[in-house]
Coordinates of C-alpha atoms and ligand atoms in Angstrom, one line a residue:
M1450 CA -115.9 -103.4 -130.8
P1451 CA -116.1 -102.1 -134.3
K1452 CA -116.1 -104.2 -137.3
K1453 CA -112.7 -105.0 -138.9
E1454 CA -112.7 -104.1 -142.5
R1455 CA -112.0 -106.8 -145.1
I1456 CA -110.9 -106.6 -148.4
V1457 CA -111.2 -109.7 -151.0
G1458 CA -109.2 -110.4 -154.2
V1459 CA -110.5 -112.8 -156.9
D1460 CA -107.8 -113.8 -159.6
L1461 CA -109.7 -115.4 -162.3
G1462 CA -107.0 -117.2 -163.9
T1463 CA -106.7 -119.5 -166.9
T1464 CA -105.8 -122.4 -164.9
K1465 CA -107.1 -121.7 -161.3
V1466 CA -109.3 -119.2 -159.4
A1467 CA -107.7 -117.7 -156.3
A1468 CA -109.7 -115.9 -153.6
I1469 CA -107.9 -114.2 -150.9
I1470 CA -109.5 -112.4 -148.1
A1471 CA -107.3 -110.0 -145.9
E1472 CA -108.4 -108.3 -142.6
V1473 CA -107.4 -104.6 -142.2
D1474 CA -105.6 -104.7 -138.9
S1475 CA -104.5 -101.0 -137.8
D1476 CA -103.5 -100.5 -141.5
D1477 CA -101.7 -103.7 -141.7
L1478 CA -103.1 -106.6 -143.9
K1479 CA -103.4 -110.0 -142.3
V1480 CA -104.4 -112.8 -144.7
V1481 CA -107.2 -114.9 -143.2
G1482 CA -108.6 -116.9 -146.0
V1483 CA -107.3 -118.6 -149.1
G1484 CA -109.1 -120.5 -151.5
S1485 CA -108.1 -121.8 -154.8
T1486 CA -109.6 -124.2 -157.5
A1487 CA -109.0 -125.4 -161.0
S1488 CA -110.7 -122.9 -162.9
H1489 CA -113.1 -123.8 -165.9
G1490 CA -114.8 -121.9 -168.3
L1491 CA -111.8 -119.4 -169.3
K1492 CA -109.4 -119.6 -172.0
R1493 CA -106.2 -117.2 -172.3
G1494 CA -107.6 -114.8 -169.5
V1495 CA -111.0 -114.4 -171.1
I1496 CA -114.3 -116.2 -170.0
N1497 CA -115.8 -118.5 -172.6
N1498 CA -118.3 -120.6 -170.5
L1499 CA -119.9 -118.4 -168.1
E1500 CA -121.7 -121.2 -166.0
K1501 CA -118.4 -123.1 -165.5
A1502 CA -116.7 -119.7 -164.6
V1503 CA -119.5 -118.9 -161.9
E1504 CA -118.9 -122.5 -160.3
S1505 CA -115.2 -122.2 -160.1
I1506 CA -115.4 -118.7 -158.7
Q1507 CA -117.9 -119.9 -156.0
K1508 CA -115.8 -122.7 -155.3
A1509 CA -112.6 -120.7 -154.4
V1510 CA -114.6 -118.2 -152.5
N1511 CA -116.4 -120.7 -150.5
E1512 CA -113.1 -122.3 -149.5
A1513 CA -111.4 -118.8 -148.6
S1514 CA -114.8 -117.8 -146.7
R1515 CA -114.9 -120.8 -144.7
M1516 CA -111.1 -120.7 -143.7
S1517 CA -111.6 -117.2 -142.5
G1518 CA -115.2 -117.6 -141.0
F1519 CA -116.5 -114.5 -142.9
K1520 CA -119.0 -114.1 -145.7
V1521 CA -117.8 -112.5 -148.8
D1522 CA -119.8 -110.0 -150.9
A1523 CA -117.7 -107.7 -152.7
C1524 CA -114.2 -108.1 -154.2
Y1525 CA -111.5 -106.5 -156.5
A1526 CA -111.1 -108.8 -159.5
G1527 CA -108.3 -109.2 -162.2
I1528 CA -108.7 -108.6 -165.8
S1529 CA -106.3 -109.9 -168.6
G1530 CA -106.5 -111.4 -172.1
S1531 CA -105.3 -110.1 -175.6
H1532 CA -108.2 -107.8 -175.9
I1533 CA -106.1 -105.6 -173.6
E1534 CA -104.6 -102.6 -175.2
S1535 CA -102.6 -99.6 -173.7
I1536 CA -101.5 -96.1 -174.7
N1537 CA -100.0 -93.2 -172.9
A1538 CA -102.2 -90.1 -173.4
H1539 CA -101.4 -86.5 -173.2
A1540 CA -103.9 -83.6 -171.9
M1541 CA -103.9 -80.2 -171.1
I1542 CA -106.1 -77.9 -169.1
A1543 CA -106.1 -74.3 -167.9
T1544 CA -106.1 -74.3 -164.1
S1545 CA -109.4 -73.2 -162.3
R1546 CA -108.2 -70.0 -161.3
A1547 CA -105.6 -68.2 -163.2
G1548 CA -102.4 -68.0 -161.1
G1549 CA -103.9 -69.8 -158.5
V1550 CA -103.3 -73.1 -156.7
I1551 CA -103.6 -76.4 -158.2
T1552 CA -106.5 -78.3 -156.5
K1553 CA -107.6 -82.0 -156.7
R1554 CA -110.4 -81.0 -158.8
D1555 CA -107.8 -79.8 -161.5
I1556 CA -106.2 -83.2 -161.3
E1557 CA -109.4 -85.0 -161.8
R1558 CA -110.3 -82.7 -164.8
V1559 CA -106.8 -83.3 -166.7
I1560 CA -107.2 -86.9 -166.1
E1561 CA -110.8 -86.8 -167.3
Q1562 CA -109.4 -85.0 -170.4
A1563 CA -106.8 -87.2 -171.2
Q1564 CA -109.6 -90.3 -171.2
A1565 CA -111.1 -88.2 -174.0
I1566 CA -109.6 -90.2 -176.5
A1567 CA -111.4 -91.6 -179.7
L1568 CA -112.5 -95.0 -178.2
P1569 CA -114.5 -97.7 -180.2
L1570 CA -117.9 -98.4 -179.1
D1571 CA -116.8 -102.0 -177.9
R1572 CA -114.2 -100.8 -175.7
E1573 CA -113.9 -99.3 -172.3
I1574 CA -111.2 -97.7 -170.2
I1575 CA -110.2 -99.8 -167.0
H1576 CA -107.3 -97.7 -165.8
A1577 CA -106.2 -94.1 -166.3
I1578 CA -103.1 -93.9 -164.4
P1579 CA -101.1 -90.6 -164.0
I1580 CA -97.4 -90.8 -165.0
E1581 CA -96.5 -87.4 -164.5
Y1582 CA -97.7 -83.9 -164.4
I1583 CA -96.4 -81.0 -166.1
V1584 CA -97.0 -77.4 -164.5
D1585 CA -96.3 -74.3 -166.7
N1586 CA -94.0 -76.5 -168.8
E1587 CA -92.2 -77.7 -165.6
R1588 CA -91.9 -81.6 -166.3
G1589 CA -91.5 -84.5 -164.0
I1590 CA -94.3 -83.6 -161.1
K1591 CA -95.5 -86.4 -159.1
D1592 CA -98.2 -84.7 -157.1
P1593 CA -98.9 -81.0 -158.1
V1594 CA -102.0 -80.2 -155.6
G1595 CA -100.9 -76.9 -153.8
M1596 CA -98.6 -75.9 -156.6
S1597 CA -99.3 -72.6 -158.5
G1598 CA -99.7 -72.6 -162.0
V1599 CA -101.9 -71.7 -165.1
K1600 CA -101.4 -74.7 -167.3
L1601 CA -101.8 -78.1 -166.2
E1602 CA -100.6 -80.9 -168.1
A1603 CA -100.6 -84.8 -167.6
E1604 CA -99.2 -87.8 -169.1
V1605 CA -101.6 -90.6 -168.3
H1606 CA -101.1 -94.5 -169.1
I1607 CA -104.6 -95.8 -170.4
V1608 CA -105.4 -99.3 -170.4
T1609 CA -108.7 -100.3 -172.4
A1610 CA -110.5 -103.6 -172.4
A1611 CA -113.2 -105.0 -174.9
I1612 CA -116.4 -104.2 -172.9
A1613 CA -117.8 -107.7 -173.6
S1614 CA -115.0 -109.4 -171.8
A1615 CA -115.0 -107.2 -168.8
Q1616 CA -118.7 -107.4 -168.8
N1617 CA -118.5 -111.2 -168.5
I1618 CA -116.2 -110.8 -165.7
Y1619 CA -118.9 -108.8 -163.9
T1620 CA -121.3 -111.1 -164.5
A1621 CA -119.5 -114.1 -163.4
L1622 CA -118.6 -112.6 -160.2
E1623 CA -122.0 -110.9 -159.6
R1624 CA -123.8 -114.5 -160.3
A1625 CA -121.3 -115.8 -157.9
G1626 CA -122.6 -113.4 -155.3
L1627 CA -119.9 -110.8 -155.4
K1628 CA -120.1 -107.0 -156.3
V1629 CA -117.1 -106.1 -158.3
K1630 CA -115.5 -102.9 -156.3
D1631 CA -112.9 -102.5 -159.2
L1632 CA -111.3 -104.6 -162.2
V1633 CA -107.9 -104.4 -162.0
L1634 CA -105.3 -105.3 -164.9
Q1635 CA -103.7 -108.5 -163.7
P1636 CA -99.9 -107.6 -163.9
L1637 CA -100.7 -104.2 -162.3
A1638 CA -102.4 -106.0 -159.5
S1639 CA -99.4 -108.3 -159.4
S1640 CA -97.1 -105.7 -159.3
Y1641 CA -98.5 -104.6 -156.0
S1642 CA -97.4 -107.9 -154.4
V1643 CA -93.9 -108.6 -156.1
L1644 CA -92.3 -105.2 -156.8
Q1645 CA -90.5 -102.7 -154.3
P1646 CA -91.0 -99.2 -154.6
D1647 CA -87.2 -98.8 -155.4
E1648 CA -87.4 -101.2 -158.5
I1649 CA -90.3 -99.1 -159.7
D1650 CA -88.2 -96.0 -159.6
L1651 CA -85.2 -97.4 -161.3
G1652 CA -87.1 -99.2 -163.9
V1653 CA -88.4 -102.7 -163.9
C1654 CA -90.3 -105.1 -166.2
L1655 CA -92.7 -107.4 -164.5
L1656 CA -93.5 -110.7 -166.2
D1657 CA -96.5 -112.8 -165.1
I1658 CA -96.3 -116.0 -166.8
G1659 CA -99.3 -118.0 -165.8
G1660 CA -101.2 -120.9 -167.7
G1661 CA -102.8 -119.1 -170.7
T1662 CA -101.0 -115.6 -170.9
T1663 CA -97.8 -113.8 -170.2
D1664 CA -98.6 -110.4 -168.9
L1665 CA -96.0 -107.8 -169.0
A1666 CA -95.8 -104.4 -167.2
I1667 CA -92.9 -102.0 -167.4
F1668 CA -92.4 -99.4 -164.6
Y1669 CA -90.0 -96.5 -164.7
D1670 CA -89.5 -93.3 -162.5
G1671 CA -92.3 -94.4 -160.2
A1672 CA -94.9 -95.1 -162.6
I1673 CA -96.3 -97.6 -165.0
R1674 CA -95.3 -96.9 -168.5
H1675 CA -96.3 -100.0 -170.7
T1676 CA -98.7 -102.9 -170.6
E1677 CA -99.0 -105.9 -172.9
V1678 CA -100.7 -109.2 -172.6
I1679 CA -98.9 -112.0 -174.7
P1680 CA -101.4 -115.0 -175.3
L1681 CA -99.0 -117.7 -174.3
G1682 CA -98.1 -119.3 -171.2
G1683 CA -97.7 -122.7 -169.2
E1684 CA -100.4 -124.4 -171.1
Y1685 CA -98.5 -123.8 -174.2
I1686 CA -95.5 -125.9 -172.9
T1687 CA -97.7 -128.6 -171.4
N1688 CA -99.6 -129.2 -175.0
D1689 CA -96.2 -129.6 -176.6
I1690 CA -95.2 -132.2 -173.8
A1691 CA -98.6 -133.8 -174.4
I1692 CA -98.0 -134.1 -178.1
G1693 CA -94.2 -134.8 -177.8
I1694 CA -94.5 -137.7 -175.6
R1695 CA -97.8 -138.8 -176.5
T1696 CA -99.7 -138.7 -173.4
P1697 CA -103.0 -136.9 -172.3
Y1698 CA -102.9 -133.5 -171.2
K1699 CA -103.5 -134.1 -167.5
Q1700 CA -100.6 -136.4 -167.2
A1701 CA -98.3 -134.0 -169.4
E1702 CA -99.3 -131.2 -166.9
T1703 CA -98.1 -133.6 -163.8
I1704 CA -94.8 -134.5 -165.5
K1705 CA -94.0 -130.8 -166.3
K1706 CA -94.5 -129.6 -162.9
K1707 CA -92.6 -132.7 -161.1
Y1708 CA -89.8 -133.1 -163.5
S1709 CA -89.0 -130.4 -166.1
T1710 CA -86.2 -128.2 -165.6
L1711 CA -84.2 -125.6 -167.7
S1712 CA -81.0 -126.2 -166.0
L1713 CA -80.4 -130.0 -166.8
A1714 CA -77.2 -131.1 -165.4
P1715 CA -75.2 -133.6 -167.8
E1716 CA -75.3 -136.3 -165.4
E1717 CA -79.2 -136.1 -165.2
K1718 CA -79.7 -136.3 -168.9
K1719 CA -80.2 -140.0 -168.9
D1720 CA -82.6 -140.0 -165.9
E1721 CA -85.7 -141.9 -166.8
I1722 CA -89.2 -140.4 -166.0
K1723 CA -92.2 -143.0 -166.0
V1724 CA -94.8 -142.1 -168.2
A1725 CA -97.9 -144.2 -166.8
G1726 CA -99.5 -146.3 -169.6
I1727 CA -103.2 -145.3 -170.5
G1728 CA -106.0 -147.6 -171.2
G1729 CA -104.4 -150.8 -170.4
R1730 CA -101.0 -150.0 -172.2
E1731 CA -97.8 -150.6 -170.6
D1732 CA -95.8 -147.9 -168.6
R1733 CA -93.2 -146.1 -170.7
F1734 CA -89.9 -144.1 -169.8
I1735 CA -88.6 -141.2 -171.2
S1736 CA -85.2 -139.4 -170.4
K1737 CA -85.1 -136.1 -168.8
E1738 CA -83.2 -135.0 -171.7
N1739 CA -86.0 -135.8 -174.0
L1740 CA -88.3 -133.6 -171.5
Y1741 CA -85.9 -130.9 -171.5
S1742 CA -85.8 -130.9 -175.4
I1743 CA -89.6 -130.3 -175.3
V1744 CA -90.1 -127.7 -172.5
S1745 CA -86.8 -125.6 -173.3
P1746 CA -87.5 -124.3 -176.9
R1747 CA -91.3 -123.3 -175.7
V1748 CA -89.9 -121.4 -172.7
E1749 CA -87.3 -119.8 -175.1
E1750 CA -90.0 -118.7 -177.3
I1751 CA -92.2 -117.1 -174.7
L1752 CA -89.1 -115.2 -173.2
M1753 CA -88.0 -114.2 -176.9
I1754 CA -91.5 -112.7 -177.9
T1755 CA -91.5 -111.0 -174.5
N1756 CA -88.0 -109.6 -175.1
K1757 CA -89.1 -108.3 -178.5
A1758 CA -92.3 -106.5 -176.7
V1759 CA -89.6 -105.0 -174.3
K1760 CA -87.5 -103.7 -177.0
K1761 CA -90.5 -102.4 -179.0
S1762 CA -91.8 -100.6 -176.0
G1763 CA -89.0 -98.3 -176.2
F1764 CA -88.1 -98.9 -172.3
A1765 CA -85.5 -101.8 -172.8
D1766 CA -82.5 -99.3 -172.0
V1767 CA -83.9 -98.0 -168.5
L1768 CA -84.7 -101.1 -167.0
A1769 CA -81.9 -100.9 -164.2
A1770 CA -83.6 -103.1 -161.9
G1771 CA -84.1 -105.9 -164.7
V1772 CA -87.0 -108.3 -165.0
V1773 CA -89.2 -109.9 -162.1
I1774 CA -90.9 -113.0 -163.4
T1775 CA -94.0 -114.4 -161.4
G1776 CA -97.0 -116.6 -162.2
G1777 CA -97.1 -120.3 -161.9
T1778 CA -94.8 -120.9 -164.7
A1779 CA -92.1 -119.0 -162.8
R1780 CA -91.6 -122.2 -160.6
L1781 CA -90.1 -123.8 -163.5
Q1782 CA -86.6 -124.4 -162.3
G1783 CA -83.7 -122.6 -164.0
L1784 CA -86.1 -119.9 -165.4
A1785 CA -84.4 -116.9 -164.2
K1786 CA -81.1 -118.2 -165.5
L1787 CA -82.4 -118.5 -169.0
A1788 CA -84.3 -115.4 -169.1
E1789 CA -81.1 -113.5 -167.9
E1790 CA -79.4 -114.8 -171.1
I1791 CA -82.2 -113.9 -173.4
T1792 CA -82.9 -110.5 -172.1
N1793 CA -79.3 -109.5 -171.1
L1794 CA -80.8 -108.1 -167.8
P1795 CA -80.8 -109.1 -164.3
V1796 CA -83.8 -111.5 -163.5
K1797 CA -85.4 -112.4 -160.4
I1798 CA -88.3 -114.7 -159.3
G1799 CA -91.2 -112.5 -157.9
I1800 CA -92.8 -114.1 -154.7
P1801 CA -95.7 -112.2 -153.0
K1802 CA -94.5 -110.1 -150.2
R1803 CA -95.0 -111.2 -146.6
L1804 CA -98.2 -110.1 -145.1
G1805 CA -99.4 -111.1 -141.6
G1806 CA -101.7 -114.2 -141.2
L1807 CA -101.8 -117.1 -143.6
T1808 CA -98.4 -116.3 -144.9
D1809 CA -97.1 -119.5 -145.7
I1810 CA -99.6 -120.4 -148.2
I1811 CA -99.4 -117.1 -150.4
L1812 CA -95.6 -117.2 -150.6
D1813 CA -95.9 -118.6 -154.0
P1814 CA -95.8 -117.0 -157.4
I1815 CA -99.1 -118.3 -158.4
Y1816 CA -100.6 -115.8 -155.9
A1817 CA -98.9 -112.7 -157.1
T1818 CA -102.2 -111.6 -158.7
G1819 CA -104.3 -112.5 -156.0
V1820 CA -102.3 -111.0 -153.0
G1821 CA -101.6 -108.0 -155.4
L1822 CA -105.7 -107.6 -155.8
V1823 CA -105.8 -107.4 -152.2
L1824 CA -103.1 -104.8 -151.9
Y1825 CA -104.2 -102.7 -154.7
G1826 CA -107.8 -102.7 -152.8
H1827 CA -106.1 -101.5 -149.6
E1828 CA -104.1 -98.6 -151.2
K1829 CA -107.3 -97.5 -153.3
K1830 CA -109.9 -97.8 -150.7
N1831 CA -109.3 -94.2 -149.6
Q1832 CA -108.8 -92.7 -152.8
T1833 CA -111.5 -91.6 -154.9
L1834 CA -111.4 -93.8 -158.0
I1835 CA -111.3 -91.6 -161.2
K1836 CA -114.2 -92.0 -163.4
K1837 CA -113.8 -94.3 -166.3
T1838 CA -115.0 -93.8 -169.8
K1839 CA -116.9 -96.2 -172.0
G1840 CA -116.8 -96.3 -175.8
G1841 CA -118.2 -93.7 -178.2
G1842 CA -116.3 -91.1 -176.5
V1843 CA -115.5 -88.7 -179.4
F1844 CA -118.4 -86.7 -178.8
D1845 CA -117.5 -86.4 -175.0
A1846 CA -114.0 -85.6 -175.9
L1847 CA -115.2 -82.6 -177.9
K1848 CA -117.7 -81.5 -175.3
K1849 CA -114.9 -81.8 -172.6
R1850 CA -112.4 -79.8 -174.8
F1851 CA -115.2 -77.0 -175.4
E1852 CA -115.9 -76.9 -171.7
D1853 CA -112.1 -76.6 -170.8
W1854 CA -111.9 -73.7 -173.3
F1855 CA -114.9 -72.1 -172.0
S1856 CA -114.0 -72.1 -168.3
K1857 CA -110.5 -70.8 -169.2
Y1858 CA -111.7 -67.8 -171.4
F1859 CA -115.1 -67.0 -169.5
Ligands
LIG1359 N1 -93.6 -126.5 -160.6 C1 -93.9 -125.9 -162.0 N2 -93.2 -125.9 -162.9 C2 -93.6 -125.8 -164.1 N3 -94.7 -125.1 -164.5 C3 -95.8 -125.0 -163.3 C4 -95.3 -125.3 -162.1 N4 -96.2 -125.2 -161.1 C5 -97.2 -124.5 -162.1 N5 -96.9 -124.3 -163.0 C6 -97.5 -123.7 -164.4 O1 -98.1 -122.6 -163.9 C7 -99.3 -122.4 -164.7 C8 -100.5 -121.8 -163.9 O2 -99.8 -120.4 -163.2 P1 -100.9 -119.4 -162.8 O3 -101.8 -119.8 -161.6 O4 -100.1 -118.2 -162.4 O5 -102.0 -119.1 -164.1 P2 -103.4 -118.6 -164.2 O6 -103.2 -117.3 -163.2 O7 -104.4 -119.6 -163.8 O8 -103.4 -117.9 -165.6 P3 -103.3 -116.7 -166.3 O9 -102.8 -115.7 -165.6 O10 -102.6 -117.1 -167.5 O11 -104.8 -116.7 -166.7 C9 -99.7 -123.5 -165.5 O12 -99.5 -123.5 -166.6 C10 -98.9 -124.6 -164.6 O13 -98.5 -125.7 -165.3
LIG1360 MG1 -102.7 -115.3 -163.4

C-alpha cells in the first residue's frame, strides 16, 4: 500500500505552541495528531529565548506525534510580530512571445519583477501573493495563462519580515528536528481555516486576537489586500487584571478565562468571584462588575486600534462580509457584539472548519492558525512556490528590469 502523505502545521504562538498533523486521504484531510503546550521563549510573536522555544516546540510536536503514531520531520510554520510589513506592488513585463499566449513562466516573471523592490538588507519577502493581473490594459484577470497579450501587469501583495526574526523560527524548528517547508504569515494561515471563499470574494476582515498580537488580514474580490500586526492581545488584558485585583499573572489568567464577559447582565453585577489568597493571605472576593470594568476597556482599546487600522487601509467600505474574529481571545463572551458596535460591521467568531479525524479537538479558535497551516500546506503542495527575495534587492531589481527590457526588444 502506498504511504499516505502527511502535512504538519506548527503554530508558534505567544502563549501556546500547537502542532497539527493531518493525513491526506484521497484529497481530503484527516487530522490524526494534535499537540499543544504552553509556549516559552516568545514575546509578541517573536522568539526571545531560543532554547525555551525549542523545548516548547518539541513538547507540542512529540504530543501530536504520539497521538498519530507518526514521526514528524517537516512542517509549515507561522510567523507574526510587529516586524511584519506589507505593501501592494505593481509590475509590468512584455510577454515572452509578441502577440503570443501568456505562459506560466510569464506569471513567474511578473511576480518576480514585483518583488524587485528596494528591500533593506535586514528584511526578506515571505509572501508575494498575486491580487490581479492586467493583460493589455484589461484589469481584474485572476488567471491569465493561455490568454493572448503583449503586456502583462500584476498587482502583488508583498509581505516582508525581519530576517533575524524569520531565521530564529527556522533555527528553533530545525533544532527541534523539523525542516521548514514554508513560513506562513499567521493571519494568512488562519484565513485558510476560518474563512469561506464567498467571504473572501465579498470583502472580509480577519482578526486573529491571540495572546501577544492581534493579526489583521483584509480580503476582497478573491484576494488578500492588506495585512497588519498589532502588538496587543489577550496577555494585555490579563496583565491589567493582575494589576487591577492585585493577584499573580497566573491567577489573573484563570479568572479571565473562567469569569470574564463583555455582556454582563445587570443581575450578575454583584456576583462574587473568589481570588485565592497568596502566601498565607486570606481569600478575597471581587465582583463581576469589577472584573468587567477592567476587561472591557482593554478589549475596546484593542478593537478601536484595529478599527483605525482597517479604516486606514482604505478597505473599510468594501467589507460586505464584515469581520471574522478568531484566536484564543475570540472565546471571550460577548466579543462579537462589542466588535459590531465598534466597527459598525457584522461580526462572527471564526472556528476552524470541520476536517475529518480528531475534529472535536480542533473546533476551537485557538487552533485557527495551526489548522490553517495544514490547509495552506495542502493547497500549496502541488504549486511551485514563487521564489522569495532577501534584502539588498536594488541591484537585482535593476538587473531584472534590464533583462526584461532586453527580452522585449532583442
Ligand atoms: N475563555 C477565554 N476567555 C478569554 N480569553 C481567553 C479564553 N481562552 C483563551 N483566552 C486567551 O487567548 C489567548 C491565547 O490565544 P491563542 O492561543 O490564539 O494565542 P497565541 O497563538 O498563543 O498567541 P499569538 O497568536 O498572539 O502569538 C490568551 O491570552 C488567553 O488568555
Ligand atoms: Mg496565534
